[in-house]
Coordinates of C-alpha atoms and ligand atoms in Angstrom, one line a residue:
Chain O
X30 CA 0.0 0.0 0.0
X31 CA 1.4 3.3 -1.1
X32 CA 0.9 6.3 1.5
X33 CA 0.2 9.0 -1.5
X34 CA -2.6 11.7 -0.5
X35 CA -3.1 15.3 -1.5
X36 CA -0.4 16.5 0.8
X37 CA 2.4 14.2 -0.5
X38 CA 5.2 16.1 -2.4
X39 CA 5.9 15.6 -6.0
X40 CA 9.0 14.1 -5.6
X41 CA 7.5 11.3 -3.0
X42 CA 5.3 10.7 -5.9
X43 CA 7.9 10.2 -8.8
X44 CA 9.9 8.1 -6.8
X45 CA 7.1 5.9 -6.4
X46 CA 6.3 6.0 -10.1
X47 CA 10.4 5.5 -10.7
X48 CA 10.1 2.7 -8.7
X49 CA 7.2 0.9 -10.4
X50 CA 4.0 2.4 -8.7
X51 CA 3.2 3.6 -11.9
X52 CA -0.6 4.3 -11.4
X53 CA 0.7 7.0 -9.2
X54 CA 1.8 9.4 -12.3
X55 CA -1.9 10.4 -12.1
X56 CA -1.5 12.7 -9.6
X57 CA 1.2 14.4 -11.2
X58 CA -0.8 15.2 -14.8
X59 CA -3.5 16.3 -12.3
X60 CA -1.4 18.7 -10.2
X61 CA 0.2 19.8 -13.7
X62 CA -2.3 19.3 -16.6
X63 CA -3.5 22.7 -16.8
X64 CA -0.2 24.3 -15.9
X65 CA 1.6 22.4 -18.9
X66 CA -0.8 23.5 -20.5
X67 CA -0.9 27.1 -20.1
X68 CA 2.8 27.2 -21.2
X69 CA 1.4 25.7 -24.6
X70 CA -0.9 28.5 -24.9
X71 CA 1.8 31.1 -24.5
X72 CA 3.8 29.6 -27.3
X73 CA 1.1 28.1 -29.7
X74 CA -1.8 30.8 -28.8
X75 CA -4.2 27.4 -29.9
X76 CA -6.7 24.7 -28.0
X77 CA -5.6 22.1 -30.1
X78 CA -1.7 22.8 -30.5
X79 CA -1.9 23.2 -27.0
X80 CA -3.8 20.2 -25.8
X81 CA -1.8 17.9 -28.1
X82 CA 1.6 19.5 -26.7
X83 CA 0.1 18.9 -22.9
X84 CA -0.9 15.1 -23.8
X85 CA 3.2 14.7 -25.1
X86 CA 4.9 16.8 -22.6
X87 CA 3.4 14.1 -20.0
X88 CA 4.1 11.1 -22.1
X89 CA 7.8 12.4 -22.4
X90 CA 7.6 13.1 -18.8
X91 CA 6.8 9.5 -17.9
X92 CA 9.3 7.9 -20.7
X93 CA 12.0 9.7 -19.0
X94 CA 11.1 9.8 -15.6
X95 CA 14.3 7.7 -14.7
X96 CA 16.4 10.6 -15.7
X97 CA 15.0 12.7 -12.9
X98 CA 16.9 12.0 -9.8
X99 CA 15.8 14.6 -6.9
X100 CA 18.3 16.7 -8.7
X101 CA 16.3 20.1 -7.2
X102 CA 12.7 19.9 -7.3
X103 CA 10.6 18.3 -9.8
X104 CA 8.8 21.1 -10.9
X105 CA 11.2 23.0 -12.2
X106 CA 12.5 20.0 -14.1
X107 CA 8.9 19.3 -15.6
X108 CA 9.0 23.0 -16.5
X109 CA 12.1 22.7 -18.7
X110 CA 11.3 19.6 -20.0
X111 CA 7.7 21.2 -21.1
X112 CA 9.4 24.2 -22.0
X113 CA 12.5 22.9 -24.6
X114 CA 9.9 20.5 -26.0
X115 CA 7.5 23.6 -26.8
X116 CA 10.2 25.5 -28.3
X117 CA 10.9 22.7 -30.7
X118 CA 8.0 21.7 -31.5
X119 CA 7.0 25.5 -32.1
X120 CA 10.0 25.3 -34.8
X121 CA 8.9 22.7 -36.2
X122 CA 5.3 23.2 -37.0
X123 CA 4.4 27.4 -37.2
X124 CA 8.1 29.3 -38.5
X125 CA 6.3 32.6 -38.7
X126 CA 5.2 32.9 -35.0
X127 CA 8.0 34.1 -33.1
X128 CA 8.3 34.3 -29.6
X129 CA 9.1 38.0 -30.3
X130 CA 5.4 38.8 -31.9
X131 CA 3.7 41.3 -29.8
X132 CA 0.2 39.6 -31.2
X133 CA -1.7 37.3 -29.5
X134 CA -5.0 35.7 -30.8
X135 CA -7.2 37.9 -29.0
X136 CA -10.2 35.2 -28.3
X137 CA -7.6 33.4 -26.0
X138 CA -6.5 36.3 -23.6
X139 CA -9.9 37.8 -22.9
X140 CA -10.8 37.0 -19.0
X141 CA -13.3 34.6 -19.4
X142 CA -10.4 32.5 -21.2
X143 CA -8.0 32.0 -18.5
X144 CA -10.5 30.9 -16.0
X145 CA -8.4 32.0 -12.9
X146 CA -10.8 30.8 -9.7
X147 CA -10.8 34.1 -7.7
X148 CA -9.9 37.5 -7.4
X149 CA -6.0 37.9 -7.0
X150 CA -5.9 35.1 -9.9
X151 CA -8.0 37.9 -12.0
X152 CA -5.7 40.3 -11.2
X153 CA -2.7 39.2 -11.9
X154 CA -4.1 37.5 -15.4
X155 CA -4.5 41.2 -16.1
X156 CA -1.7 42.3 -15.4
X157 CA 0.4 39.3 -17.1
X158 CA -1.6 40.4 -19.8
X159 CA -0.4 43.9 -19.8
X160 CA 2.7 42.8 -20.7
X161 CA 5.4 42.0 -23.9
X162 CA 4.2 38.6 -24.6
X163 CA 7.8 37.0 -24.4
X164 CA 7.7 37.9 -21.0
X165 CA 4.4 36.6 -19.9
X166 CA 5.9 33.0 -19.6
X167 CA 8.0 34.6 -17.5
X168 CA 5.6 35.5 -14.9
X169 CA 3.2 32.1 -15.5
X170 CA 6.5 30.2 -14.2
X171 CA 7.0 32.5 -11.4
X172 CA 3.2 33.0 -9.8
X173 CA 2.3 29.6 -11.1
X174 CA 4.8 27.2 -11.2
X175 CA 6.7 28.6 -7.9
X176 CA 9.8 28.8 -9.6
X177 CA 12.4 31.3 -8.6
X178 CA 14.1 34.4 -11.1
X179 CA 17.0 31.7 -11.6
X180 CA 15.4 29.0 -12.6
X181 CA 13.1 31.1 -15.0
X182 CA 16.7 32.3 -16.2
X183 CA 18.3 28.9 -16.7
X184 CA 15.1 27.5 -18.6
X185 CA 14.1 31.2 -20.8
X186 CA 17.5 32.8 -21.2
X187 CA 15.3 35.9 -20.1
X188 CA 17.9 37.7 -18.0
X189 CA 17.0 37.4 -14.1
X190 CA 17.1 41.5 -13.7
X191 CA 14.6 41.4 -16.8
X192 CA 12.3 38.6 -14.9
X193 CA 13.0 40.2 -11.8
X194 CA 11.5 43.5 -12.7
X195 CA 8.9 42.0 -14.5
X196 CA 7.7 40.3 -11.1
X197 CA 8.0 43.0 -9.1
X198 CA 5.7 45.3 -10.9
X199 CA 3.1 42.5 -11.1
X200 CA 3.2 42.3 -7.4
X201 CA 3.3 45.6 -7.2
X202 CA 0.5 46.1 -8.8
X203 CA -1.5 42.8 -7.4
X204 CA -0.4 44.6 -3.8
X205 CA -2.1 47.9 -4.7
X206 CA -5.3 46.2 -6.2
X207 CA -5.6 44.1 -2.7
X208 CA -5.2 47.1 -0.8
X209 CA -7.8 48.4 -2.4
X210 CA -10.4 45.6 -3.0
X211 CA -9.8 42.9 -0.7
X212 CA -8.2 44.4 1.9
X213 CA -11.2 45.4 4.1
X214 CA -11.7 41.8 4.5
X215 CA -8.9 41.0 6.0
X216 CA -8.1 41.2 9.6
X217 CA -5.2 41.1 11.2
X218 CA -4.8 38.0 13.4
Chain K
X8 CA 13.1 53.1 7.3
X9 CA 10.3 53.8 5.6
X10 CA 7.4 51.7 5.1
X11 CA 7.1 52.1 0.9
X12 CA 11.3 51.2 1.0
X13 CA 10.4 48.6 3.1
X14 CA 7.4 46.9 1.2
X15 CA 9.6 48.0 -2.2
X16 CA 12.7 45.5 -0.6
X17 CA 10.2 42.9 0.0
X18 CA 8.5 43.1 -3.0
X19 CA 11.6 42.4 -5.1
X20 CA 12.4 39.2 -3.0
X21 CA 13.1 36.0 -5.1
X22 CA 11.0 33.3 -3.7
X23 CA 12.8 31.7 -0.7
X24 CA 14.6 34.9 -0.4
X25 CA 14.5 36.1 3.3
X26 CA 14.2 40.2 3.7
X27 CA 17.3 42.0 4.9
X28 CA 17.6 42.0 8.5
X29 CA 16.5 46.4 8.8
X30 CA 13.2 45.6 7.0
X31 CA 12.3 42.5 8.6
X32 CA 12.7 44.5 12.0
X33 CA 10.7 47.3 10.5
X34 CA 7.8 44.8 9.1
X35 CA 7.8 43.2 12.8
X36 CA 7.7 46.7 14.5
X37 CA 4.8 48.4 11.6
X38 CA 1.4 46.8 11.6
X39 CA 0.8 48.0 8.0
X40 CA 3.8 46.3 6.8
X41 CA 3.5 43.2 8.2
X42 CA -0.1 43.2 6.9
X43 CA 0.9 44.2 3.4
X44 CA 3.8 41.4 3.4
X45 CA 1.4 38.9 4.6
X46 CA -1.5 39.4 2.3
X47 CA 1.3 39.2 -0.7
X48 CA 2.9 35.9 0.9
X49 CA -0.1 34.6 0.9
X50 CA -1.6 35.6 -2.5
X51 CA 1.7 34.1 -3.8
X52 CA 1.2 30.7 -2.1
X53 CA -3.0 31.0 -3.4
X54 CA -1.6 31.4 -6.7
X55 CA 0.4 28.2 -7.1
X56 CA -2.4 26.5 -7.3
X57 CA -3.6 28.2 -10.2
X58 CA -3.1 28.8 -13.9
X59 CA -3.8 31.6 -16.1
X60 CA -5.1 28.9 -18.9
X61 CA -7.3 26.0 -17.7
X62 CA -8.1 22.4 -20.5
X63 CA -11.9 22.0 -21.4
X64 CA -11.7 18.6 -19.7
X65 CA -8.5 16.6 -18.0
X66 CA -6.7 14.3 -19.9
X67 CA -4.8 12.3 -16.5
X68 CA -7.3 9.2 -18.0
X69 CA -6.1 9.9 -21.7
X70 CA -2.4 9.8 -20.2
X71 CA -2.9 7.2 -18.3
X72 CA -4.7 4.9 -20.6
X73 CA -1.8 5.3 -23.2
X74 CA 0.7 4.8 -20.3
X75 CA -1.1 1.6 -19.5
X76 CA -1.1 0.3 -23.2
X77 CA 2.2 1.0 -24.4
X78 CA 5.2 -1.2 -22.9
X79 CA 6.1 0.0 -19.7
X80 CA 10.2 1.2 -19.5
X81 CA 11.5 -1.6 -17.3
X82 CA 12.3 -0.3 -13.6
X83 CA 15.3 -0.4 -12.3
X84 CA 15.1 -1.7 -8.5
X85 CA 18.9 -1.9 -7.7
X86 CA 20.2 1.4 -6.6
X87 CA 23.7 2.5 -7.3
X88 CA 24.3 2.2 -3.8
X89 CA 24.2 -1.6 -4.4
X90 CA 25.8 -2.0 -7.2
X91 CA 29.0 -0.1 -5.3
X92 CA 28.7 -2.6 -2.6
X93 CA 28.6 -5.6 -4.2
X94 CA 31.6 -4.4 -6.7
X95 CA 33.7 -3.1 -3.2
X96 CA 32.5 -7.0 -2.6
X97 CA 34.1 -8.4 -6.0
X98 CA 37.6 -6.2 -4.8
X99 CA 37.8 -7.3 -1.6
X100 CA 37.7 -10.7 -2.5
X101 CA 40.4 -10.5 -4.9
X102 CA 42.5 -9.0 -2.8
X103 CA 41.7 -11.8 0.1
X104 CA 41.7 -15.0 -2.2
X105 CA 45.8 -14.9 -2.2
X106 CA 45.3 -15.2 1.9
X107 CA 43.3 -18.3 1.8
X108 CA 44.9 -21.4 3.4
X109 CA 44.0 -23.2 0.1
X110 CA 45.2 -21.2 -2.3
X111 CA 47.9 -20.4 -0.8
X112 CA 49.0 -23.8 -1.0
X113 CA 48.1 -23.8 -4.5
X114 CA 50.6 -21.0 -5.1
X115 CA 53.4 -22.4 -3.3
X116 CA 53.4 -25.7 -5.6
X117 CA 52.1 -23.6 -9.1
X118 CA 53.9 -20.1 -8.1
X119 CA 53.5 -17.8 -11.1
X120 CA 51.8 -20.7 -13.4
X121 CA 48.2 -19.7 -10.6
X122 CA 49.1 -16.8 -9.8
X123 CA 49.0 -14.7 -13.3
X124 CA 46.5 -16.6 -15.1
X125 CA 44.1 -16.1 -11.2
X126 CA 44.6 -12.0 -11.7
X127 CA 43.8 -12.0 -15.4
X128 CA 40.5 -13.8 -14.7
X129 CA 39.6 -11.9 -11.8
X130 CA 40.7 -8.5 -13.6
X131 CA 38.4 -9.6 -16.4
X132 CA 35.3 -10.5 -13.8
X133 CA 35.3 -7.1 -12.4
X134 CA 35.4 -4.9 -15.5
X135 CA 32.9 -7.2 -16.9
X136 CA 30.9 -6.2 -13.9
X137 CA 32.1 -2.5 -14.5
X138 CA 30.9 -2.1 -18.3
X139 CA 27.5 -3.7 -17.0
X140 CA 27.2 -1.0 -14.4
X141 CA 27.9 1.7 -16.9
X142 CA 26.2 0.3 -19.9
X143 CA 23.1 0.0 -17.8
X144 CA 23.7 3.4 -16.6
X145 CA 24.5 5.3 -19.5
X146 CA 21.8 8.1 -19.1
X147 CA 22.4 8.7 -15.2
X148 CA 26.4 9.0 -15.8
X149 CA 25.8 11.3 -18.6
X150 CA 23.4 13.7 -16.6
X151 CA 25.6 13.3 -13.4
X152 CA 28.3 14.3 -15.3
X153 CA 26.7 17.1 -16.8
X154 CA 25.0 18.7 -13.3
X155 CA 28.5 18.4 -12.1
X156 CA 30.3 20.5 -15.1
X157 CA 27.6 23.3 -14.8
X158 CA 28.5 24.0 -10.9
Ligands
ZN315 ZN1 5.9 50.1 7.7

């Protein structure tokens, strides 16, 4: 009997899976599905190309799940993984949609789109929004993913000082909306 | 200090980064600081459960189902840690065989007729049992290696 719940860490789950509980994986594409997913958005800006890309990011996941030793946490390494694979497979299928183009489709970016569950989600989809689109990844790995300006760096290339002001105007901003909406609900314990 | 210099240094953080000692005495000692720093800490950790783009339906059944009918990659149970021990194992034998009573004997009436033709083999056993290890291995060595040349 494996002792997996909701609380259990992702890397007490893949060592599980690694070692042949491989029913467990399941909890992993549920913690991740939609976040994998999101990074296909911001690089194929389509359902389809982005739900195919999710179904192989985990497939690749699971094929080389070996190779992930509790070198650092395993998010981050899912978030490269997902990452390099999107940048190929963006080369390979669309040549003219750069990283670089300021345009995004703009049926996938309106609110209702990004489904964000409450308040502080809305905000800060707005404010990703407001920015370059090459740097919206950027925050998605950040507020999302939990990752830290480093690791952002060492999967993006996006300098840290670039990432790092990037984030600190979002939270700037997502401070100053709180303050000003939320904020009368909250007591001080 | 003041409190927008203070909420600006905490704001620029990295995650795990822990404020400067001055501004973490200045959050303890200002109520609106520490409320500010708390309500972002705590967006921050809210939002990690989030996404900013969500799938129509999941697909952990989808993966799971082609997981379950394509060959599963064979596990590997035996940890390094083993295959280290039992190799330290292989040495130390070699080096104890030339102690035994026995072959000691053996030596004394063959001289270098055992002796050569005894370290040949057992030089042959233990790289044989080296090239498994690293043939079986391959992908771990290589990433070892190259985690190791980055730092
Ligand atoms: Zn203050």
């Amino acid at each position: 009997m494996s002792e997996i719940n909701e609380y259990s860490t992702d890397e007490q789950i893949v060592k599980k899976v690694i070692k042949g509980e491989v029913r467990l994986f399941k909890h992993i594409v549920d913690r991740y599905e939609n976040k994998i997913f999101s990074i296909g958005m911001r690089l194929f800006k389509n359902y389809d190309d982005s739900y195919d890309f999710t179904q192989e990011v985990f497939l690749k996941t699971f094929e080389k799940i070996d190779m992930y030793r509790n070198k650092g946490q395993f998010r981050f390494w899912l978030t490269k993984l997902a990452y390099n694979h999107g940048i190929n497979k963006l080369g390979s299928i669309k040549k003219d949609v750069s990283l670089n183009n300021e345009i995004l489709d703009e049926k996938s970016i309106t609110p209702d789109k990004l489904h964000l569950k409450n308040e502080i989600k809305d905000i800060l989809a707005a404010e990703i929004n407001r920015l370059p689109e090459k740097y919206r990844i950027c925050l998605d790995f950040y507020f999302f993913m939990g990752l830290s300006y480093r690791e952002i760096n060492e999967i993006t290339h996006i300098p840290v000082n670039t990432i790092k002001s990037n984030v600190f105007r979002a939270k700037d901003v997502l401070l100053k909306r709180l303050k000003g909406t939320i904020a009368e609900d909250y007591n001080e314990m | 200090m003041k409190c927008n210099e203070a909420i600006e240094h905490f704001l620029k953080l990295d995650r795990y980064e822990k404020p400067a000692v001055k501004v973490r005495i200045h959050i303890f000692l200002c109520k609106d600081c520490r409320r500010e720093t708390r309500l972002v800490a705590e967006s921050l950790i809210a939002l990690q459960t989030g996404s900013s783009f969500k799938l129509e339906s999941g697909i952990s059944n989808n993966i799971m189902e082609a997981i379950g009918a394509e060959q599963c990659p064979q596990r590997r149970d035996v940890s390094s840690f083993k295959w280290l021990f039992v190799w330290v194992l292989i040495l130390a034998s070699i080096i104890a065989v030339p102690y035994n009573k026995q072959l000691g004997f053996l030596r004394m009436h063959f001289g270098v007729n055992f002796e050569l033709p005894f370290v040949i083999v057992m030089g042959l056993a233990i790289t044989l049992y080296s090239v498994i290890y690293i043939a079986t291995h391959v992908e771990e060595i290589k990433n070892s290696v190259s985690f190791y040349d980055k730092k």
